[in-house]
Short mmCIF file of N, CA and C in Angstrom, two decimals:
data_model
loop_
_atom_site.label_atom_id
_atom_site.label_comp_id
_atom_site.label_asym_id
_atom_site.label_seq_id
_atom_site.Cartn_x
_atom_site.Cartn_y
_atom_site.Cartn_z
N MET A 1 13.41 69.89 -167.02
CA MET A 1 12.65 70.91 -167.73
C MET A 1 11.58 70.21 -168.56
N SER A 2 10.34 70.64 -168.41
CA SER A 2 9.29 70.04 -169.21
C SER A 2 9.32 70.62 -170.61
N GLU A 3 8.63 69.96 -171.52
CA GLU A 3 8.66 70.37 -172.93
C GLU A 3 8.14 71.79 -173.14
N SER A 4 7.21 72.23 -172.33
CA SER A 4 6.59 73.53 -172.56
C SER A 4 7.28 74.67 -171.82
N THR A 5 8.31 74.38 -171.04
CA THR A 5 8.95 75.45 -170.29
C THR A 5 10.36 75.71 -170.80
N ALA A 6 10.73 76.98 -170.77
CA ALA A 6 12.08 77.40 -171.16
C ALA A 6 12.95 77.44 -169.92
N PRO A 7 14.27 77.38 -170.12
CA PRO A 7 15.16 77.60 -168.97
C PRO A 7 14.84 78.97 -168.35
N GLU A 8 15.01 79.09 -167.06
CA GLU A 8 14.64 80.31 -166.35
C GLU A 8 15.27 81.56 -166.97
N GLY A 9 14.42 82.55 -167.25
CA GLY A 9 14.89 83.82 -167.79
C GLY A 9 15.20 83.81 -169.27
N MET A 10 14.88 82.71 -169.96
CA MET A 10 15.21 82.58 -171.38
C MET A 10 13.94 82.39 -172.20
N GLU A 11 14.07 82.63 -173.50
CA GLU A 11 12.93 82.38 -174.39
C GLU A 11 13.37 81.51 -175.56
N LEU A 12 12.43 80.68 -176.03
CA LEU A 12 12.70 79.86 -177.21
C LEU A 12 12.81 80.80 -178.41
N THR A 13 13.95 80.76 -179.08
CA THR A 13 14.21 81.68 -180.18
C THR A 13 14.27 80.96 -181.51
N LEU A 14 14.70 79.70 -181.50
CA LEU A 14 14.83 78.95 -182.75
C LEU A 14 14.61 77.48 -182.44
N ARG A 15 13.93 76.81 -183.36
CA ARG A 15 13.69 75.36 -183.22
C ARG A 15 13.84 74.75 -184.60
N THR A 16 14.63 73.67 -184.68
CA THR A 16 14.86 73.04 -185.98
C THR A 16 15.15 71.55 -185.78
N LEU A 17 15.16 70.83 -186.89
CA LEU A 17 15.36 69.39 -186.87
C LEU A 17 16.76 69.04 -187.36
N ALA A 18 17.47 68.20 -186.63
CA ALA A 18 18.80 67.74 -187.04
C ALA A 18 18.65 66.65 -188.10
N MET A 19 19.25 66.89 -189.25
CA MET A 19 19.09 66.02 -190.42
C MET A 19 20.39 65.27 -190.75
N PRO A 20 20.30 64.17 -191.50
CA PRO A 20 21.50 63.38 -191.85
C PRO A 20 22.59 64.20 -192.56
N ALA A 21 22.21 65.18 -193.35
CA ALA A 21 23.21 66.00 -194.06
C ALA A 21 24.07 66.83 -193.11
N ASP A 22 23.67 66.94 -191.83
CA ASP A 22 24.37 67.76 -190.85
C ASP A 22 25.34 66.97 -189.98
N THR A 23 25.64 65.72 -190.36
CA THR A 23 26.47 64.87 -189.51
C THR A 23 27.97 65.03 -189.79
N ASN A 24 28.75 64.65 -188.78
CA ASN A 24 30.21 64.59 -188.92
C ASN A 24 30.60 63.16 -189.27
N ALA A 25 31.89 62.90 -189.33
CA ALA A 25 32.39 61.57 -189.72
C ALA A 25 31.98 60.48 -188.73
N ALA A 26 31.70 60.85 -187.48
CA ALA A 26 31.30 59.86 -186.47
C ALA A 26 29.80 59.60 -186.48
N GLY A 27 29.05 60.35 -187.29
CA GLY A 27 27.61 60.13 -187.38
C GLY A 27 26.78 61.00 -186.45
N ASP A 28 27.46 61.81 -185.61
CA ASP A 28 26.74 62.77 -184.77
C ASP A 28 26.56 64.06 -185.57
N ILE A 29 25.71 64.92 -185.06
CA ILE A 29 25.53 66.22 -185.72
C ILE A 29 26.80 67.04 -185.51
N PHE A 30 27.28 67.61 -186.60
CA PHE A 30 28.51 68.41 -186.63
C PHE A 30 28.38 69.62 -185.70
N GLY A 31 29.38 69.82 -184.86
CA GLY A 31 29.36 70.95 -183.92
C GLY A 31 29.23 72.29 -184.62
N GLY A 32 29.80 72.43 -185.80
CA GLY A 32 29.70 73.67 -186.56
C GLY A 32 28.27 73.98 -186.96
N TRP A 33 27.48 72.94 -187.22
CA TRP A 33 26.07 73.15 -187.54
C TRP A 33 25.32 73.66 -186.31
N VAL A 34 25.63 73.07 -185.15
CA VAL A 34 25.00 73.54 -183.91
C VAL A 34 25.38 75.00 -183.67
N MET A 35 26.66 75.33 -183.87
CA MET A 35 27.11 76.72 -183.69
C MET A 35 26.38 77.67 -184.64
N SER A 36 26.13 77.24 -185.86
CA SER A 36 25.43 78.11 -186.81
C SER A 36 24.00 78.36 -186.36
N GLN A 37 23.35 77.36 -185.75
CA GLN A 37 22.00 77.56 -185.23
C GLN A 37 22.03 78.54 -184.06
N MET A 38 23.07 78.45 -183.25
CA MET A 38 23.23 79.38 -182.12
C MET A 38 23.43 80.80 -182.63
N ASP A 39 24.23 80.95 -183.69
CA ASP A 39 24.48 82.27 -184.26
C ASP A 39 23.19 82.86 -184.83
N LEU A 40 22.39 82.03 -185.49
CA LEU A 40 21.10 82.50 -186.00
C LEU A 40 20.21 82.99 -184.86
N ALA A 41 20.13 82.21 -183.79
CA ALA A 41 19.30 82.59 -182.65
C ALA A 41 19.81 83.86 -181.99
N ALA A 42 21.13 83.98 -181.86
CA ALA A 42 21.71 85.20 -181.27
C ALA A 42 21.36 86.41 -182.12
N ALA A 43 21.42 86.27 -183.44
CA ALA A 43 21.09 87.37 -184.34
C ALA A 43 19.62 87.75 -184.23
N ILE A 44 18.74 86.75 -184.18
CA ILE A 44 17.31 87.02 -184.05
C ILE A 44 17.05 87.82 -182.77
N ARG A 45 17.58 87.33 -181.66
CA ARG A 45 17.34 88.00 -180.36
C ARG A 45 17.96 89.39 -180.33
N ALA A 46 19.19 89.54 -180.83
CA ALA A 46 19.86 90.84 -180.82
C ALA A 46 19.18 91.82 -181.77
N ASN A 47 18.77 91.36 -182.94
CA ASN A 47 18.07 92.23 -183.89
C ASN A 47 16.76 92.75 -183.29
N GLU A 48 16.03 91.86 -182.63
CA GLU A 48 14.78 92.27 -181.98
C GLU A 48 15.05 93.27 -180.87
N ARG A 49 16.07 92.99 -180.06
CA ARG A 49 16.37 93.87 -178.91
C ARG A 49 16.86 95.24 -179.34
N SER A 50 17.60 95.29 -180.44
CA SER A 50 18.18 96.56 -180.88
C SER A 50 17.34 97.26 -181.95
N ASN A 51 16.25 96.63 -182.36
CA ASN A 51 15.40 97.18 -183.43
C ASN A 51 16.18 97.46 -184.70
N GLY A 52 17.01 96.52 -185.09
CA GLY A 52 17.78 96.70 -186.32
C GLY A 52 18.82 95.61 -186.48
N ARG A 53 19.68 95.83 -187.45
CA ARG A 53 20.70 94.85 -187.81
C ARG A 53 21.78 94.76 -186.74
N THR A 54 22.25 93.55 -186.52
CA THR A 54 23.40 93.30 -185.65
C THR A 54 24.35 92.34 -186.35
N VAL A 55 25.58 92.32 -185.87
CA VAL A 55 26.57 91.38 -186.37
C VAL A 55 27.23 90.68 -185.19
N THR A 56 27.67 89.48 -185.43
CA THR A 56 28.38 88.70 -184.40
C THR A 56 29.82 89.15 -184.37
N ILE A 57 30.32 89.50 -183.18
CA ILE A 57 31.75 89.82 -183.08
C ILE A 57 32.51 88.78 -182.26
N ALA A 58 31.80 87.98 -181.46
CA ALA A 58 32.48 86.95 -180.70
C ALA A 58 31.50 85.85 -180.31
N ALA A 59 31.99 84.63 -180.34
CA ALA A 59 31.27 83.48 -179.81
C ALA A 59 32.15 82.94 -178.69
N ASN A 60 31.71 83.14 -177.46
CA ASN A 60 32.55 82.83 -176.29
C ASN A 60 31.98 81.70 -175.46
N GLU A 61 32.89 81.02 -174.77
CA GLU A 61 32.50 80.03 -173.77
C GLU A 61 31.57 78.97 -174.33
N ILE A 62 31.82 78.52 -175.56
CA ILE A 62 30.99 77.47 -176.14
C ILE A 62 31.37 76.15 -175.49
N VAL A 63 30.38 75.50 -174.92
CA VAL A 63 30.60 74.21 -174.27
C VAL A 63 29.64 73.20 -174.89
N PHE A 64 30.21 72.17 -175.51
CA PHE A 64 29.42 71.07 -176.06
C PHE A 64 29.31 70.00 -174.99
N LYS A 65 28.13 69.86 -174.40
CA LYS A 65 27.94 68.97 -173.26
C LYS A 65 27.59 67.55 -173.67
N LYS A 66 26.76 67.42 -174.71
CA LYS A 66 26.32 66.10 -175.18
C LYS A 66 26.14 66.17 -176.68
N PRO A 67 26.28 65.03 -177.37
CA PRO A 67 26.09 65.05 -178.83
C PRO A 67 24.63 65.22 -179.21
N VAL A 68 24.45 65.78 -180.39
CA VAL A 68 23.12 65.88 -181.00
C VAL A 68 23.06 64.78 -182.05
N LYS A 69 21.94 64.10 -182.12
CA LYS A 69 21.77 62.97 -183.03
C LYS A 69 20.78 63.32 -184.15
N VAL A 70 20.90 62.61 -185.25
CA VAL A 70 19.96 62.77 -186.36
C VAL A 70 18.55 62.52 -185.84
N GLY A 71 17.63 63.39 -186.20
CA GLY A 71 16.25 63.27 -185.78
C GLY A 71 15.90 64.04 -184.53
N ASP A 72 16.91 64.50 -183.79
CA ASP A 72 16.63 65.31 -182.60
C ASP A 72 16.06 66.66 -183.03
N THR A 73 15.16 67.20 -182.21
CA THR A 73 14.69 68.57 -182.41
C THR A 73 15.57 69.47 -181.57
N LEU A 74 16.23 70.40 -182.22
CA LEU A 74 17.12 71.33 -181.54
C LEU A 74 16.32 72.57 -181.13
N CYS A 75 16.33 72.89 -179.84
CA CYS A 75 15.63 74.05 -179.31
C CYS A 75 16.68 75.01 -178.76
N VAL A 76 16.74 76.22 -179.35
CA VAL A 76 17.76 77.19 -178.98
C VAL A 76 17.08 78.32 -178.19
N TYR A 77 17.50 78.46 -176.93
CA TYR A 77 16.95 79.47 -176.03
C TYR A 77 17.97 80.59 -175.86
N THR A 78 17.46 81.83 -175.73
CA THR A 78 18.36 82.97 -175.58
C THR A 78 17.89 83.90 -174.47
N ALA A 79 18.84 84.67 -173.96
CA ALA A 79 18.57 85.75 -173.01
C ALA A 79 19.60 86.84 -173.27
N VAL A 80 19.17 88.08 -173.14
CA VAL A 80 20.10 89.21 -173.24
C VAL A 80 20.69 89.40 -171.85
N ASP A 81 21.98 89.09 -171.70
CA ASP A 81 22.63 89.18 -170.38
C ASP A 81 23.19 90.56 -170.09
N GLN A 82 23.76 91.22 -171.08
CA GLN A 82 24.38 92.53 -170.88
C GLN A 82 24.12 93.40 -172.10
N ILE A 83 23.98 94.70 -171.84
CA ILE A 83 23.85 95.65 -172.93
C ILE A 83 24.86 96.76 -172.70
N GLY A 84 25.71 96.99 -173.69
CA GLY A 84 26.66 98.08 -173.65
C GLY A 84 26.15 99.22 -174.52
N ARG A 85 27.06 100.11 -174.93
CA ARG A 85 26.65 101.23 -175.76
C ARG A 85 26.20 100.77 -177.14
N THR A 86 26.99 99.88 -177.78
CA THR A 86 26.64 99.39 -179.12
C THR A 86 26.55 97.87 -179.17
N SER A 87 26.87 97.22 -178.08
CA SER A 87 26.92 95.75 -178.11
C SER A 87 26.02 95.15 -177.05
N MET A 88 25.82 93.85 -177.19
CA MET A 88 25.08 93.10 -176.18
C MET A 88 25.61 91.67 -176.13
N VAL A 89 25.50 91.07 -174.97
CA VAL A 89 25.89 89.67 -174.79
C VAL A 89 24.63 88.84 -174.71
N ILE A 90 24.55 87.85 -175.59
CA ILE A 90 23.41 86.95 -175.64
C ILE A 90 23.83 85.60 -175.06
N ARG A 91 23.16 85.19 -173.99
CA ARG A 91 23.39 83.86 -173.39
C ARG A 91 22.52 82.87 -174.14
N ILE A 92 23.11 81.73 -174.49
CA ILE A 92 22.41 80.74 -175.30
C ILE A 92 22.49 79.37 -174.64
N GLU A 93 21.37 78.68 -174.62
CA GLU A 93 21.33 77.26 -174.22
C GLU A 93 20.66 76.50 -175.35
N VAL A 94 21.26 75.39 -175.72
CA VAL A 94 20.69 74.52 -176.75
C VAL A 94 20.26 73.23 -176.08
N TRP A 95 19.00 72.90 -176.28
CA TRP A 95 18.43 71.67 -175.74
C TRP A 95 18.00 70.79 -176.90
N ALA A 96 18.20 69.50 -176.75
CA ALA A 96 17.75 68.54 -177.77
C ALA A 96 16.58 67.75 -177.22
N ARG A 97 15.51 67.73 -178.00
CA ARG A 97 14.41 66.80 -177.70
C ARG A 97 14.74 65.57 -178.52
N ARG A 98 15.06 64.51 -177.83
CA ARG A 98 15.55 63.30 -178.48
C ARG A 98 14.49 62.69 -179.39
N CYS A 99 14.95 62.21 -180.51
CA CYS A 99 14.10 61.67 -181.57
C CYS A 99 13.09 60.65 -181.03
N TYR A 100 11.82 60.90 -181.34
CA TYR A 100 10.71 60.01 -181.01
C TYR A 100 10.51 59.79 -179.52
N THR A 101 11.02 60.71 -178.69
CA THR A 101 10.81 60.61 -177.25
C THR A 101 10.47 61.99 -176.71
N ALA A 102 10.13 62.04 -175.43
CA ALA A 102 9.90 63.31 -174.76
C ALA A 102 11.13 63.75 -173.97
N LEU A 103 12.20 62.96 -174.03
CA LEU A 103 13.42 63.29 -173.29
C LEU A 103 14.07 64.54 -173.85
N ARG A 104 14.38 65.50 -172.96
CA ARG A 104 15.06 66.73 -173.35
C ARG A 104 16.35 66.87 -172.55
N GLU A 105 17.43 67.20 -173.25
CA GLU A 105 18.74 67.33 -172.61
C GLU A 105 19.44 68.59 -173.10
N LYS A 106 20.11 69.28 -172.15
CA LYS A 106 20.92 70.42 -172.56
C LYS A 106 22.16 69.89 -173.24
N VAL A 107 22.42 70.34 -174.48
CA VAL A 107 23.54 69.80 -175.25
C VAL A 107 24.66 70.81 -175.46
N THR A 108 24.36 72.10 -175.46
CA THR A 108 25.38 73.11 -175.71
C THR A 108 24.98 74.42 -175.03
N GLU A 109 25.98 75.20 -174.64
CA GLU A 109 25.72 76.54 -174.11
C GLU A 109 26.85 77.46 -174.53
N ALA A 110 26.56 78.75 -174.59
CA ALA A 110 27.56 79.73 -175.01
C ALA A 110 27.08 81.14 -174.70
N ARG A 111 27.97 82.09 -174.94
CA ARG A 111 27.65 83.52 -174.91
C ARG A 111 28.16 84.11 -176.22
N PHE A 112 27.28 84.80 -176.92
CA PHE A 112 27.64 85.47 -178.17
C PHE A 112 27.60 86.98 -177.94
N THR A 113 28.60 87.69 -178.43
CA THR A 113 28.60 89.15 -178.37
C THR A 113 28.20 89.68 -179.73
N MET A 114 27.16 90.50 -179.72
CA MET A 114 26.59 91.07 -180.94
C MET A 114 26.72 92.58 -180.89
N VAL A 115 26.98 93.21 -182.05
CA VAL A 115 27.07 94.66 -182.14
C VAL A 115 25.99 95.16 -183.08
N ALA A 116 25.26 96.18 -182.63
CA ALA A 116 24.25 96.82 -183.46
C ALA A 116 24.97 97.69 -184.49
N VAL A 117 24.54 97.59 -185.75
CA VAL A 117 25.17 98.38 -186.82
C VAL A 117 24.10 99.11 -187.63
N ASP A 118 24.52 100.22 -188.25
CA ASP A 118 23.61 100.97 -189.10
C ASP A 118 23.65 100.42 -190.52
N GLU A 119 22.98 101.07 -191.44
CA GLU A 119 22.89 100.58 -192.82
C GLU A 119 24.24 100.56 -193.54
N ASP A 120 25.23 101.28 -193.00
CA ASP A 120 26.57 101.28 -193.59
C ASP A 120 27.52 100.32 -192.86
N GLY A 121 26.98 99.58 -191.89
CA GLY A 121 27.79 98.61 -191.16
C GLY A 121 28.61 99.21 -190.02
N ARG A 122 28.33 100.45 -189.65
CA ARG A 122 29.03 101.10 -188.53
C ARG A 122 28.26 100.88 -187.24
N PRO A 123 28.97 100.71 -186.13
CA PRO A 123 28.29 100.52 -184.84
C PRO A 123 27.33 101.67 -184.55
N ARG A 124 26.19 101.31 -183.96
CA ARG A 124 25.18 102.30 -183.58
C ARG A 124 24.74 102.00 -182.14
N PRO A 125 24.24 103.01 -181.45
CA PRO A 125 23.82 102.79 -180.06
C PRO A 125 22.64 101.85 -179.93
N VAL A 126 22.62 101.13 -178.82
CA VAL A 126 21.50 100.25 -178.47
C VAL A 126 20.73 100.93 -177.34
N ASP A 127 19.42 100.95 -177.45
CA ASP A 127 18.55 101.49 -176.39
C ASP A 127 18.71 100.60 -175.15
N ARG A 128 19.19 101.17 -174.07
CA ARG A 128 19.44 100.39 -172.86
C ARG A 128 18.28 100.43 -171.88
N SER A 129 17.20 101.11 -172.22
CA SER A 129 16.09 101.26 -171.26
C SER A 129 15.36 99.94 -171.04
N GLU A 130 14.80 99.81 -169.87
CA GLU A 130 14.06 98.60 -169.49
C GLU A 130 12.72 98.52 -170.21
N ARG A 131 12.23 99.63 -170.73
CA ARG A 131 10.91 99.66 -171.36
C ARG A 131 10.94 99.20 -172.79
N HIS A 132 12.04 98.65 -173.23
CA HIS A 132 12.18 98.27 -174.63
C HIS A 132 11.08 97.28 -175.03
N ALA A 133 10.45 97.52 -176.15
CA ALA A 133 9.27 96.75 -176.56
C ALA A 133 9.56 95.29 -176.85
N ALA A 134 10.73 94.96 -177.38
CA ALA A 134 11.02 93.58 -177.79
C ALA A 134 11.33 92.67 -176.60
N GLU A 135 11.60 93.24 -175.46
CA GLU A 135 11.97 92.40 -174.31
C GLU A 135 10.77 91.82 -173.64
#
């Protein structure tokens, strides 16, 4: 994958820099930090798709393929895979652009289930039409 292209059918949703404060005891970036970036990206994509607030109800099939290192640029790509009445499944791929190089590697992937909620935190319907403006 070249630097300017996203994985097929996905869009760049979040990009951030892995910093020393985010490391685990082994000196790699802590998996929980990577998961939090994935959750942020899932929320951004789901909020845009549903035109409102969403909450995470499940983080499924998380696979850590390669470590993330300090200085890597983390690129989080998302796609809406399924839409139910009030929920949606967001497919996520995390790619690292290795520090000071053009090398890009897929480091993590997962599926997050998000539920659209109203101002009182109750589930609300998601527009399932293909004409949705945010897509």
